[in-house]
Amino acid sequence: MKNAKKLLSLGLMITLSASLFAGCGGDSKSGGSGSKSGGNTLTVTIASEPETIDPTLNSSMDGATYILHTFEGLMKYEPTSDGGAEAKEGMAESYEVSEDQKTYTFHIREDAKWSDGQPVTANDFVYSWRRLVNPKTAADYATYINCVENAEDIVAGNKDPEELGVEAPDEKTFVVHLVAPTAYFVSFTAGAQLVPLREDIVEGNEKWTFDPKTYVCNGPYKMSEWNHDESLVMVKNDNYYDIDSVKNDGITWKLMADDNTILAGFQGKELDMITQVPVDETASLLEDGTLITVPQLGTYCIVFNVEKEPFNDPKVREAFSLAIDRNYICEKVVMTGVEPAGAWVPTGIDNGAGGDFRKDGGNYYSIDKADYEANCKKAKELLAEAGYPDGKGFPVIEYLYNTMDSHQKIYEALENMWSSVLGVTVTGQNQDWNVFLSTRETGDFQIARHGWVADFNDALNFLDMYTTANIDGNNYPRWSNADYDKAISDSIKEPDPAKRQEYLHKAEDLLMGDSTIAPLYFYMDKYCLQDGIEGLYHTPLGYFFLKYCTK
């Protein structure tokens, strides 16, 4: 595990660009160094009120960031000396892999403790992983570990959670049985969904995450306060085995949504770090070095609810997708160096042989500026074929997005494109973040904004969410296709890497061929950091880590 070349060959290395930062504040517009937040604590904002910080139930980037500061899985993401980050031993001090690469044996470190001082055991992982796949839990990420024996059947209700391919032969040994060799397996055990949980704390207490006394965790920090819609406060977890490496005394996560207020807080040095700025300020903040961009494996898209008219018609969905000027949105609205998306799976996703899945698969529609007029012509033809020539008779539809300046600007651009190209009327509905997540998940929308950032570097992470089994989870379009389900299932069970990629490309062909979603662009992450703060690191999976930050 300590050999970087070996990690790379196993697909465990997560390569970053400019992701380990030392004094990255640059020539900040705020000037000077340090901030008013005081002492050696950090005050940051990455989002507004989270929907949940339950590791099993969370499906958002902000929630996962909070969780990965308070919990730790078998592996954890750590910075590397060459400016990258990799999955290294966390709760597991070591592990072995069977000759057929289908059985992993993890050895839980002897000094691993919960924040209340009790030892972390292998049974805590068994409970957590079974809870994830249990249909009664109704987790959005239920299919996340379909690579584990019996997981797919458990999620489908055909087997009991106790039949999941995990076991604890003793208190410090956790064994996982896979359905096929899985190159990304070790690195993805660092994810927020697979951290251990205490059954005696969680079971029977739906509100265990709301109270610092019951939010028992095993990571570098523990919760001390949750002032809803205001702040989430963390302090050092003195029972963390590596507490001496934690450089700051705590983090106050301000729960904020208004980009102008956020930027004002940063410029007034009330906030040490922010990840959102007003769209109208983006260009100038990039130019003077205040706003920094870093690579991210993700895609911003819109989803069509295929259960609701008129988007139950694939011709209507395709027309709406083709009418989008993605280059305009990238260059004039987002302005952070993002690339227009001609497909769902983003660039940078490993194809299993050291290449790029996206380059292998190509685009499903032209993203060339010169071809936009032709795309619009086809869009009009498709809408006419669907029974709405020049938009006549087309119902007024509603676009759902969460409250944030950037999403508002994108909605306004889309509304203008759909109106001018298709002759349709689109209204917008914005909701607070946690409300928006619930509305989108329950399918109470016609069109909604969506985005996905990889949990692990593999195309499966972008594709398995659209299976029928996920209709009540991350499958927001509520789309069902038996051939798609089979392609995903076959990819999980396929031991041959090349054949596995064929199944994944087939799945994407079906998804994009039915215009279920309309990808807009591939993400870049962004942030502003006060001068003098060192130790921040980031993975292209979208997580910023603050435990090594000093100021």
Short mmCIF file of N, CA, C and O in Angstrom, two decimals, residues 32-73:
data_model
loop_
_atom_site.label_atom_id
_atom_site.label_comp_id
_atom_site.label_asym_id
_atom_site.label_seq_id
_atom_site.Cartn_x
_atom_site.Cartn_y
_atom_site.Cartn_z
N GLY A 32 -3.88 41.59 2.67
CA GLY A 32 -3.37 41.16 3.96
C GLY A 32 -3.38 39.66 4.12
O GLY A 32 -3.50 38.91 3.17
N SER A 33 -3.26 39.19 5.36
CA SER A 33 -3.27 37.76 5.64
C SER A 33 -4.07 37.50 6.88
O SER A 33 -4.37 38.39 7.67
N GLY A 34 -4.42 36.24 7.04
CA GLY A 34 -5.22 35.86 8.21
C GLY A 34 -6.66 36.28 8.08
O GLY A 34 -7.10 36.73 7.04
N SER A 35 -7.43 36.10 9.17
CA SER A 35 -8.84 36.46 9.15
C SER A 35 -9.29 36.82 10.55
O SER A 35 -8.56 36.66 11.51
N LYS A 36 -10.55 37.26 10.65
CA LYS A 36 -11.10 37.66 11.94
C LYS A 36 -11.70 36.50 12.72
O LYS A 36 -12.22 36.69 13.79
N SER A 37 -11.67 35.28 12.13
CA SER A 37 -12.35 34.17 12.79
C SER A 37 -11.66 33.78 14.10
O SER A 37 -12.25 33.16 14.95
N GLY A 38 -10.40 34.15 14.26
CA GLY A 38 -9.75 34.06 15.56
C GLY A 38 -9.12 32.73 15.88
O GLY A 38 -9.54 31.69 15.43
N GLY A 39 -8.04 32.79 16.69
CA GLY A 39 -7.38 31.59 17.16
C GLY A 39 -6.93 30.69 16.03
O GLY A 39 -6.62 31.14 14.94
N ASN A 40 -6.90 29.39 16.31
CA ASN A 40 -6.54 28.43 15.28
C ASN A 40 -7.75 27.59 14.91
O ASN A 40 -7.69 26.38 14.81
N THR A 41 -8.89 28.25 14.78
CA THR A 41 -10.09 27.60 14.27
C THR A 41 -10.40 28.20 12.90
O THR A 41 -10.02 29.34 12.60
N LEU A 42 -11.09 27.45 12.09
CA LEU A 42 -11.42 27.87 10.73
C LEU A 42 -12.91 28.13 10.62
O LEU A 42 -13.73 27.41 11.21
N THR A 43 -13.26 29.14 9.85
CA THR A 43 -14.66 29.44 9.56
C THR A 43 -14.83 29.42 8.05
O THR A 43 -14.21 30.23 7.35
N VAL A 44 -15.62 28.48 7.55
CA VAL A 44 -15.74 28.27 6.11
C VAL A 44 -17.21 28.08 5.74
O VAL A 44 -18.05 27.81 6.61
N THR A 45 -17.49 28.17 4.45
CA THR A 45 -18.83 27.82 3.98
C THR A 45 -18.73 27.09 2.66
O THR A 45 -17.96 27.49 1.77
N ILE A 46 -19.45 25.99 2.54
CA ILE A 46 -19.50 25.24 1.28
C ILE A 46 -20.93 25.06 0.79
O ILE A 46 -21.14 24.66 -0.36
N ALA A 47 -21.93 25.32 1.65
CA ALA A 47 -23.32 25.13 1.25
C ALA A 47 -24.23 25.63 2.37
O ALA A 47 -23.76 26.04 3.44
N SER A 48 -25.53 25.58 2.12
CA SER A 48 -26.51 25.93 3.15
C SER A 48 -26.86 24.70 3.96
O SER A 48 -26.14 23.69 3.93
N GLU A 49 -27.96 24.73 4.67
CA GLU A 49 -28.38 23.62 5.55
C GLU A 49 -28.38 22.29 4.80
O GLU A 49 -29.04 22.13 3.77
N PRO A 50 -27.64 21.29 5.29
CA PRO A 50 -27.62 19.98 4.61
C PRO A 50 -28.93 19.22 4.83
O PRO A 50 -29.60 19.40 5.86
N GLU A 51 -29.26 18.37 3.89
CA GLU A 51 -30.46 17.54 4.04
C GLU A 51 -30.24 16.53 5.17
O GLU A 51 -31.13 16.25 5.95
N THR A 52 -29.03 15.98 5.26
CA THR A 52 -28.70 15.01 6.31
C THR A 52 -27.19 14.91 6.44
O THR A 52 -26.45 15.19 5.48
N ILE A 53 -26.72 14.51 7.62
CA ILE A 53 -25.32 14.16 7.80
C ILE A 53 -25.23 12.72 8.31
O ILE A 53 -24.25 12.33 8.96
N ASP A 54 -26.25 11.94 8.00
CA ASP A 54 -26.23 10.51 8.26
C ASP A 54 -25.43 9.87 7.12
O ASP A 54 -25.83 9.98 5.96
N PRO A 55 -24.32 9.21 7.40
CA PRO A 55 -23.49 8.66 6.32
C PRO A 55 -24.24 7.73 5.37
O PRO A 55 -23.95 7.73 4.16
N THR A 56 -25.16 6.96 5.87
CA THR A 56 -25.91 6.03 5.02
C THR A 56 -26.92 6.75 4.14
O THR A 56 -27.13 6.36 2.99
N LEU A 57 -27.53 7.79 4.65
CA LEU A 57 -28.62 8.46 3.93
C LEU A 57 -28.17 9.63 3.08
O LEU A 57 -28.89 10.07 2.19
N ASN A 58 -26.98 10.14 3.34
CA ASN A 58 -26.51 11.30 2.59
C ASN A 58 -26.24 10.98 1.13
O ASN A 58 -25.75 9.89 0.79
N SER A 59 -26.54 11.95 0.24
CA SER A 59 -26.21 11.79 -1.18
C SER A 59 -25.68 13.09 -1.77
O SER A 59 -25.66 13.25 -2.99
N SER A 60 -25.26 14.03 -0.93
CA SER A 60 -24.79 15.33 -1.43
C SER A 60 -23.32 15.55 -1.09
O SER A 60 -22.79 14.96 -0.15
N MET A 61 -22.67 16.43 -1.88
CA MET A 61 -21.27 16.72 -1.67
C MET A 61 -21.01 17.41 -0.33
O MET A 61 -20.05 17.10 0.37
N ASP A 62 -21.88 18.35 0.03
CA ASP A 62 -21.66 19.05 1.29
C ASP A 62 -21.80 18.11 2.47
O ASP A 62 -20.97 18.11 3.39
N GLY A 63 -22.84 17.27 2.44
CA GLY A 63 -23.02 16.30 3.51
C GLY A 63 -21.83 15.36 3.63
O GLY A 63 -21.35 15.07 4.74
N ALA A 64 -21.32 14.89 2.49
CA ALA A 64 -20.18 13.98 2.50
C ALA A 64 -18.93 14.66 3.06
O ALA A 64 -18.13 14.04 3.77
N THR A 65 -18.76 15.94 2.75
CA THR A 65 -17.60 16.68 3.28
C THR A 65 -17.66 16.75 4.79
O THR A 65 -16.65 16.53 5.48
N TYR A 66 -18.83 17.06 5.34
CA TYR A 66 -18.97 17.10 6.80
C TYR A 66 -18.69 15.71 7.39
O TYR A 66 -18.01 15.57 8.41
N ILE A 67 -19.24 14.70 6.74
CA ILE A 67 -19.09 13.33 7.25
C ILE A 67 -17.62 12.89 7.23
O ILE A 67 -17.14 12.27 8.19
N LEU A 68 -16.89 13.22 6.17
CA LEU A 68 -15.50 12.79 6.07
C LEU A 68 -14.57 13.57 7.01
O LEU A 68 -13.40 13.21 7.14
N HIS A 69 -15.08 14.60 7.65
CA HIS A 69 -14.31 15.26 8.70
C HIS A 69 -14.63 14.69 10.08
O HIS A 69 -13.85 14.88 11.02
N THR A 70 -15.75 14.00 10.20
CA THR A 70 -16.14 13.44 11.49
C THR A 70 -16.07 11.92 11.54
O THR A 70 -16.06 11.34 12.63
N PHE A 71 -16.05 11.28 10.38
CA PHE A 71 -15.97 9.81 10.31
C PHE A 71 -14.77 9.41 9.44
O PHE A 71 -14.29 10.19 8.62
N GLU A 72 -14.36 8.18 9.62
CA GLU A 72 -13.28 7.63 8.80
C GLU A 72 -13.58 6.19 8.45
O GLU A 72 -13.99 5.40 9.30
N GLY A 73 -13.38 5.83 7.17
CA GLY A 73 -13.63 4.48 6.71
C GLY A 73 -12.40 3.59 6.81
O GLY A 73 -11.41 3.94 7.47
#
